[in-house]
Amino acid sequence: MTLSALWYPTDKCFIDGQWQAALNGDTLPIEDPSTGLEIGRIARGRAADVDAAVHAASAARNSDWARLPAFERGRLLAHMGRLVLTHVDALAEIEAADVGKPLKQARADAVALARYLEFYGGAADKIHGETIPYLDGYTVYTLREPHGVTGHIVPWNYPMQIIGRSVGAALAMGNTCVLKPAEEACLTALAFAAIADEAGFPKGVINVVPGLGEEAGAALSEHPGIHHISFTGSVPVGQLIQAAAAKNVVPVTLELGGKSPQLVFDDADLDAALPFLVNAGIQNAGQTCSASSRLLVHRNIHDQLLDRLSERYRALRVGPAIDDLDVGPLISGAQKNIVNAFLAQGADLETAAQGRVADNAPGAGHYLAPTLLAGVSPDHSLARDEIFGPVQVVIPFDDEEQAISIANSTDFGLVASVWTNSGGRQMRAAKAIRAGQVFINNYGAGGGVELPFGGIGKSGHGREKGFEALYGFSTLKTVAALHG
Ligand code: NAD
């Protein structure tokens, strides 16, 4: 594939600075979700390819990379960030074809990738140890050191952003990386390797092995040469990853699913809230870990707000990624079946409104009309389980206490938002809601690479993004010198 001035093969692994076919020569098809057509093939990496990648990363760990001053690592990351910016349009087109993301959203992901590289480039030399006052005759200090080889297993929904935040932070701390992208969306991960190569990263520092989760992914999570695993994906696979990490006794960061609520009180500015309430549910066709799939609405404004939400839903247009409408297709036929199965469970619920699939949308694409469901009880499966599609449920509440209790009633705790003009309520709710991020009178805060992100409960543990990620991708050594 040609990416602006950059060429890279889509059917290879990137190991030790070389493009290599999977050792057994196998490949897997890749599909454009907008058309349902095969658009190419990727390498089907397996355990032997993962092993080669881990060995390359281990060797690179003991190479010049280990001696590179932190500011030089940072400079390299920032340089790569600038290169990504020169390739934004091409990256967006590739992601649109591979993931079905409307072009504007794909472009935003490419810009975010550059931003992560710039941010972690700037942060690389700003993480310090400490000196600790101790007994007379001692000098004690701490050193922040890389784990060694870090494994990164990422999903298909935001490949560029998730690679940026996880691999970017790991590299900033001086780790070397093996990346296993999702089989449904490998192309920008391979482009990431090509741009890293162009930027001048030493061979073996960044390795990419495409392949199936149960083959390449499992092999990576179980590999004894991996010293930290960062996993973003579903709860059941997260549980497997944590078990594999436990066997090797290595730390793991789990970024899993969510069922994130927005609480709309009767003193909220509804004009300001309205676009956020809907966009947070339908962005990326609802295939977003931090999608807001539950709208908790005070009964005093319920009917009025439902009318306005419905009006917005009816205006939503769904179509091919290149047409850049509000919503693109789902990633696959399998994902569409999952979402339809959820909708079937809600057959008795009131469908308040739906968006519209454009007439020109190819029949074999995986399109689904965004759906707003009303009158949903908080214990209904549609109000508790992650659907991962463009479906939002509206749940009425009577007072603040009930709103918080419903917000906290799922197994997840990723993000939440509170819409109210009462300062006291803003503070009380922000404290009481169980989530890794709480937004007040907004949703998502524009995605900020600076803002630590992660969940509690079944949404996972550990934090990525911001400086916090740099602590996760490093380990602390205490040095105590007795000098009398
Ligand atoms: P998934 O768990 O099926 O796959 C994620 C990755 O794990 C893929 O690379 C896949 O190949 C790999 N994998 C699958 N089986 C594996 C195994 N046995 N061993 C090792 N690796 C394996 O998830 P998905 O369907 O790609 O993504 C959707 C899920 O990801 C949703 O639950 C969503 O909420 C979550 N997600 C979370 C965040 C976050 O930051 N919290 C971000 C994006 C997506």
XYZ file of C-alpha atoms and ligand atoms in Angstrom:
528
model
C 0.000 0.000 0.000
C 1.235 3.532 -0.722
C 0.699 5.969 2.079
C 1.477 9.472 0.802
C 5.236 9.195 0.293
C 5.359 5.972 2.269
C 5.124 2.401 1.113
C 4.378 -0.638 3.226
C 3.204 -4.172 2.562
C -0.132 -5.009 4.184
C 0.365 -8.783 4.201
C 3.544 -8.870 6.289
C 4.617 -8.672 9.907
C 7.116 -5.993 10.937
C 9.788 -7.729 13.003
C 13.296 -6.516 13.829
C 12.988 -3.663 11.363
C 12.049 -6.008 8.470
C 8.798 -6.696 6.644
C 8.388 -10.472 6.823
C 5.649 -12.868 5.740
C 4.219 -14.995 8.558
C 6.599 -17.928 8.990
C 4.104 -20.444 7.622
C 3.104 -18.041 4.813
C -0.561 -17.868 5.854
C -2.689 -14.770 5.351
C -6.191 -13.640 6.364
C -8.667 -11.611 4.287
C -9.569 -8.036 5.206
C -12.958 -6.573 4.451
C -14.255 -3.051 3.862
C -17.261 -2.832 6.233
C -18.882 -0.212 3.983
C -19.106 -2.624 1.032
C -18.602 -6.080 2.533
C -15.891 -6.625 -0.113
C -12.447 -8.114 0.436
C -9.841 -5.358 0.045
C -6.638 -7.238 0.736
C -4.939 -9.748 2.993
C -2.909 -9.522 6.194
C -0.321 -11.900 7.602
C -1.688 -14.597 9.874
C 1.026 -14.450 12.516
C 1.185 -17.297 14.989
C 3.256 -18.269 18.040
C 6.502 -18.603 16.036
C 6.128 -15.076 14.615
C 5.334 -13.690 18.059
C 8.397 -15.489 19.414
C 10.593 -13.895 16.725
C 9.115 -10.471 17.533
C 9.700 -10.883 21.280
C 13.290 -11.956 20.627
C 13.850 -8.908 18.412
C 12.364 -6.652 21.093
C 14.529 -8.322 23.783
C 17.668 -7.781 21.742
C 16.719 -4.153 21.055
C 16.227 -3.657 24.785
C 19.923 -4.296 25.307
C 21.028 -2.232 22.315
C 21.770 1.485 21.950
C 18.092 2.129 22.651
C 18.717 1.335 26.338
C 21.453 3.993 26.502
C 19.553 6.677 24.621
C 18.938 9.660 26.943
C 15.270 10.201 27.737
C 15.194 13.501 25.849
C 16.484 11.741 22.698
C 13.712 9.136 22.955
C 11.288 12.008 23.341
C 12.716 13.784 20.326
C 12.263 10.650 18.220
C 8.645 10.281 19.326
C 7.914 13.939 18.618
C 9.570 13.604 15.200
C 7.361 10.601 14.465
C 4.345 12.654 15.564
C 5.226 15.289 12.975
C 5.599 12.609 10.301
C 2.165 11.230 11.197
C 0.740 14.713 10.624
C 2.113 14.671 7.068
C 0.254 11.385 6.473
C -3.075 12.274 8.121
C -5.203 12.205 4.970
C -3.786 8.887 3.801
C -4.148 7.339 7.272
C -7.749 8.535 7.405
C -8.546 6.955 4.040
C -6.977 3.658 5.077
C -8.858 3.604 8.379
C -12.121 4.529 6.672
C -11.726 1.560 4.310
C -10.569 -0.876 7.003
C -12.876 0.070 9.912
C -15.766 1.807 8.112
C -15.222 5.050 10.035
C -16.631 8.176 8.398
C -13.634 10.104 7.046
C -13.880 12.976 9.524
C -13.742 10.579 12.466
C -10.884 8.602 10.901
C -8.991 11.838 10.360
C -9.518 12.833 13.995
C -7.998 9.476 15.032
C -4.903 10.101 12.897
C -4.478 13.579 14.393
C -4.889 12.073 17.872
C -2.148 9.538 17.084
C 0.191 12.426 16.253
C -0.864 14.197 19.445
C -0.053 11.141 21.593
C 3.394 10.908 20.036
C 3.995 14.625 20.604
C 2.709 14.459 24.171
C 4.776 11.412 25.133
C 7.729 12.837 23.224
C 7.563 15.917 25.441
C 6.976 13.885 28.600
C 9.801 11.350 28.137
C 12.366 13.360 30.128
C 9.950 14.719 32.716
C 9.412 11.593 34.794
C 11.784 11.633 37.751
C 12.621 9.505 40.734
C 12.768 11.016 44.221
C 15.195 11.306 47.074
C 13.839 10.014 50.357
C 14.988 11.397 53.722
C 16.066 8.348 55.720
C 18.339 7.239 58.565
C 21.540 9.125 59.282
C 24.340 7.838 57.049
C 22.062 6.828 54.163
C 21.217 8.448 50.881
C 18.096 6.944 49.359
C 16.632 7.627 45.945
C 14.290 6.021 43.437
C 14.794 5.318 39.739
C 11.966 4.977 37.203
C 12.976 2.244 34.786
C 11.302 0.590 31.789
C 9.711 -2.826 32.315
C 11.605 -4.227 29.335
C 9.520 -5.729 26.524
C 5.890 -4.624 26.575
C 3.078 -6.436 24.750
C 0.189 -4.420 23.310
C -3.032 -6.102 22.217
C -5.474 -3.629 20.706
C -9.038 -3.794 19.362
C -10.446 -2.705 16.010
C -12.531 0.280 17.022
C -9.872 3.019 17.505
C -6.605 1.408 16.365
C -4.629 4.615 15.868
C -5.661 6.237 19.140
C -5.094 3.115 21.199
C -1.710 2.395 19.610
C -0.717 6.027 20.189
C -1.623 6.062 23.850
C -0.223 2.664 24.709
C 2.820 2.131 22.483
C 3.630 5.867 22.645
C 3.784 5.855 26.454
C 5.701 2.562 26.588
C 8.352 3.866 24.181
C 8.659 7.143 26.082
C 9.707 5.153 29.159
C 12.305 3.214 27.142
C 10.501 -0.101 26.672
C 10.597 -2.052 23.432
C 7.252 -3.170 22.051
C 5.419 -6.012 20.367
C 2.040 -4.949 19.016
C -0.785 -7.330 18.069
C -3.498 -5.372 16.271
C -7.026 -6.718 15.870
C -7.496 -9.028 12.884
C -10.363 -6.806 11.680
C -8.214 -3.643 11.572
C -4.470 -4.057 11.069
C -3.684 -1.567 8.347
C -2.959 1.537 10.411
C -0.933 -0.551 12.887
C 1.294 -1.566 9.979
C 1.400 2.062 8.816
C 2.475 2.968 12.363
C 5.447 0.597 11.975
C 6.306 2.075 8.580
C 6.230 5.638 9.929
C 8.296 4.610 12.977
C 10.835 3.127 10.574
C 10.849 6.328 8.539
C 11.299 8.329 11.771
C 14.423 6.328 12.575
C 13.437 4.077 15.474
C 16.158 1.422 15.854
C 15.309 -2.057 14.593
C 13.487 -4.281 17.047
C 12.153 -1.414 19.181
C 8.724 -1.609 17.512
C 7.402 -4.929 16.167
C 3.945 -5.656 14.760
C 2.474 -9.145 14.412
C -1.005 -9.267 12.858
C -3.039 -12.419 13.366
C -5.985 -13.955 15.161
C -6.586 -13.270 18.833
C -6.563 -16.923 19.845
C -3.309 -17.488 17.933
C -1.002 -14.431 17.858
C -2.807 -12.652 20.731
C -2.748 -15.654 23.057
C 0.891 -16.380 22.181
C 1.865 -12.797 23.015
C -0.008 -12.688 26.321
C 1.544 -16.007 27.416
C 5.078 -15.329 26.218
C 7.618 -15.492 29.069
C 9.722 -12.791 27.385
C 7.021 -10.132 27.895
C 7.368 -7.945 31.000
C 4.120 -5.974 30.848
C 0.900 -6.395 28.886
C -1.427 -3.648 27.871
C -4.763 -4.998 26.648
C -7.713 -3.069 25.292
C -10.733 -5.119 24.371
C -13.604 -7.174 25.703
C -14.123 -8.423 29.254
C -13.873 -12.185 28.484
C -10.587 -11.760 26.592
C -9.334 -9.381 29.306
C -9.900 -12.158 31.825
C -7.804 -14.548 29.694
C -5.038 -11.951 29.415
C -4.981 -11.371 33.146
C -4.763 -15.133 33.760
C -1.885 -15.429 31.264
C -0.093 -12.482 32.896
C -0.593 -14.089 36.302
C 1.243 -17.222 35.120
C 4.288 -15.125 34.186
C 3.722 -12.762 37.141
C 3.828 -9.651 34.987
C 1.780 -6.469 35.406
C -1.172 -5.908 33.131
C -3.255 -2.899 32.160
C -6.820 -3.782 31.179
C -8.942 -1.264 29.295
C -12.260 -3.061 28.873
C -15.857 -2.217 28.154
C -18.404 0.177 29.566
C -22.055 1.123 29.977
C -21.456 4.775 30.563
C -24.330 6.972 31.746
C -25.157 10.632 31.252
C -27.272 12.034 34.087
C -29.483 14.899 32.969
C -31.037 16.892 35.806
C -34.011 19.197 35.424
C -31.874 22.351 35.817
C -29.510 21.367 32.966
C -28.909 23.499 29.882
C -30.602 21.154 27.422
C -29.510 23.101 24.343
C -25.888 22.593 25.370
C -26.436 18.970 26.370
C -28.366 17.748 23.348
C -25.530 17.261 20.829
C -23.345 15.554 23.435
C -26.150 13.268 24.593
C -26.580 11.831 21.092
C -23.032 12.021 19.704
C -21.632 10.154 22.686
C -23.883 7.234 21.797
C -23.555 7.087 18.036
C -19.931 8.104 17.431
C -18.093 5.318 15.595
C -21.496 3.598 15.262
C -21.584 3.153 19.039
C -18.497 0.945 18.901
C -16.677 2.985 21.506
C -15.638 1.702 24.931
C -16.648 5.032 26.437
C -19.873 5.314 24.414
C -22.694 6.731 26.463
C -25.311 4.040 26.028
C -27.502 5.106 28.987
C -29.285 8.447 29.245
C -30.668 8.953 32.750
C -33.208 11.768 32.623
C -35.060 13.543 35.440
C -38.768 12.809 35.156
C -39.653 16.540 35.102
C -37.933 16.983 31.733
C -38.206 13.412 30.452
C -40.926 13.850 27.839
C -39.601 17.163 26.568
C -36.040 15.818 26.247
C -37.201 12.560 24.655
C -38.934 14.581 21.931
C -35.763 16.556 21.250
C -33.555 13.461 21.289
C -35.952 11.731 18.904
C -35.848 14.653 16.522
C -32.041 14.427 16.461
C -32.133 10.688 15.919
C -34.485 11.010 12.962
C -31.982 13.413 11.356
C -29.043 10.965 11.664
C -27.749 9.690 8.333
C -25.925 6.364 8.016
C -23.795 5.414 5.023
C -20.425 4.472 3.530
C -17.341 5.808 5.292
C -16.247 7.814 2.271
C -19.567 9.682 2.210
C -18.654 11.002 5.673
C -22.169 11.003 7.117
C -23.013 10.947 10.841
C -22.611 7.186 11.211
C -20.776 4.516 9.215
C -21.303 0.754 9.120
C -20.513 -1.618 11.966
C -17.163 -3.366 11.705
C -18.528 -6.750 10.566
C -21.556 -8.882 9.923
C -20.821 -10.667 13.220
C -20.953 -7.372 15.153
C -24.216 -6.445 13.430
C -25.693 -9.806 14.494
C -24.667 -9.140 18.115
C -26.357 -5.737 18.110
C -29.483 -7.099 16.414
C -29.687 -9.858 19.046
C -29.693 -7.163 21.753
C -32.395 -5.240 19.907
C -34.473 -8.416 19.723
C -34.311 -8.606 23.535
C -35.784 -5.106 23.566
C -38.677 -5.924 21.237
C -41.132 -5.027 24.038
C -39.543 -1.606 24.582
C -40.642 1.668 23.010
C -38.472 2.588 20.012
C -38.582 6.352 20.365
C -36.751 7.066 17.111
C -34.274 5.732 14.575
C -31.765 7.206 12.156
C -31.870 6.416 8.451
C -29.578 4.295 6.312
C -28.806 6.141 3.061
C -30.334 4.686 -0.108
C -26.918 4.349 -1.752
C -25.454 2.269 1.109
C -24.277 -1.039 -0.454
C -26.489 -3.962 0.565
C -23.505 -6.057 1.683
C -22.225 -3.295 4.019
C -22.910 -3.715 7.749
C -25.308 -0.841 8.274
C -27.667 -0.472 11.178
C -30.005 2.426 11.907
C -29.129 4.149 15.218
C -31.898 3.357 17.683
C -33.193 5.271 20.716
C -35.188 3.191 23.180
C -37.397 4.756 25.852
C -39.063 3.597 29.048
C -36.232 1.189 29.823
C -35.967 -0.271 33.302
C -32.460 -0.062 34.824
C -32.363 -3.827 35.289
C -33.146 -4.640 31.635
C -30.210 -6.302 29.830
C -30.180 -3.394 27.344
C -29.566 -1.069 30.284
C -26.876 -3.240 31.871
C -24.848 -4.967 29.152
C -22.442 -3.397 26.694
C -24.118 -3.488 23.263
C -21.289 -1.954 21.208
C -23.568 -0.567 18.549
C -25.548 2.659 17.909
C -28.207 2.045 20.554
C -29.064 4.304 23.501
C -31.608 3.698 26.228
C -33.452 6.448 28.099
C -34.112 5.755 31.785
C -36.188 8.171 33.908
C -35.262 9.028 37.520
C -36.955 11.000 40.311
C -34.127 12.428 42.393
C -30.373 12.717 42.740
C -30.010 9.701 44.990
C -31.870 7.462 42.562
C -29.904 8.836 39.601
C -26.576 7.977 41.261
C -27.822 4.583 42.307
C -28.884 3.757 38.703
C -25.609 5.166 37.344
C -23.689 2.796 39.643
C -25.897 -0.223 39.040
C -23.894 -1.960 36.279
C -20.713 -4.031 36.545
C -18.836 -1.345 34.592
C -17.251 1.959 35.605
C -15.517 3.640 32.701
C -16.867 7.176 32.226
C -19.969 9.208 33.138
C -21.273 12.699 32.743
C -23.508 14.936 34.831
C -25.621 17.705 33.319
C -26.737 20.206 35.956
C -26.252 23.855 36.811
C -26.107 23.150 40.546
C -22.489 23.360 41.705
C -23.183 21.279 44.787
C -24.777 18.520 42.754
C -21.909 18.549 40.294
C -19.436 17.930 43.121
C -21.576 15.349 44.933
C -22.237 13.378 41.772
C -18.600 13.496 40.623
C -17.610 11.948 43.960
C -20.399 9.400 44.147
C -20.242 7.989 40.624
C -18.034 4.909 40.229
C -16.047 5.587 37.061
C -12.548 6.348 35.863
C -13.596 9.689 34.363
C -16.538 11.972 35.221
C -17.459 14.920 33.030
C -19.510 17.879 34.182
C -21.648 19.620 31.563
C -19.763 17.933 28.703
C -18.917 14.446 27.559
C -15.393 13.300 26.763
C -13.683 16.693 27.117
C -12.554 16.396 23.506
C -10.659 13.186 24.205
C -7.639 14.981 25.759
C -4.446 12.904 25.497
C -3.393 14.571 28.782
C -6.300 13.092 30.768
C -5.718 9.772 32.573
C -8.191 7.194 31.324
C -9.265 3.769 32.517
C -11.935 1.988 34.430
C -12.973 0.278 37.600
C -14.974 -2.921 38.022
C -15.399 -4.826 34.749
C -14.127 -1.772 32.848
C -10.625 -2.831 33.841
C -7.735 -1.464 35.852
C -4.631 0.631 35.346
C -4.578 3.978 33.589
C -3.497 5.028 30.132
C -3.167 8.547 28.714
C -1.600 11.510 30.467
C 1.440 11.219 32.732
C -0.266 8.459 34.668
C 0.406 5.999 31.828
C 4.131 6.600 32.182
C 4.036 5.235 35.735
C 2.212 2.148 34.466
C 4.779 1.552 31.730
C 7.703 1.744 34.153
C 8.844 0.167 37.372
C 10.357 1.801 40.452
C 13.727 0.888 41.911
C 14.795 2.117 45.358
C 18.517 2.651 45.871
C 19.756 2.954 49.476
C 23.426 3.866 49.912
C 25.004 3.518 53.360
C 27.943 5.851 53.407
C 28.222 6.709 57.082
P -11.747 -8.436 21.699
O -11.493 -8.643 23.141
O -12.479 -9.476 20.963
O -10.376 -8.227 20.902
C -9.419 -7.287 21.309
C -8.045 -7.789 20.914
O -7.783 -9.001 21.618
C -7.896 -8.117 19.425
O -6.591 -7.755 19.006
C -8.037 -9.633 19.398
O -7.378 -10.231 18.313
C -7.369 -10.001 20.708
N -7.766 -11.306 21.234
C -8.925 -11.994 21.018
N -8.886 -13.192 21.654
C -7.686 -13.258 22.285
C -7.057 -14.227 23.117
N -7.645 -15.398 23.415
N -5.828 -13.949 23.612
C -5.217 -12.779 23.334
N -5.753 -11.834 22.540
C -6.979 -12.055 22.032
O -12.456 -7.030 21.627
P -12.998 -6.297 20.338
O -14.270 -6.927 19.937
O -11.919 -6.167 19.330
O -13.263 -4.834 20.931
C -14.424 -4.522 21.575
C -14.245 -4.448 23.069
O -13.127 -3.618 23.392
C -15.417 -3.793 23.739
O -15.757 -4.492 24.899
C -14.916 -2.401 24.080
O -15.582 -1.771 25.116
C -13.498 -2.679 24.383
N -12.680 -1.450 24.245
C -12.233 -0.835 25.374
C -11.514 0.346 25.285
C -11.004 1.040 26.518
O -10.119 1.870 26.401
N -11.524 0.756 27.696
C -11.237 0.887 24.032
C -11.705 0.241 22.902
C -12.429 -0.948 23.033
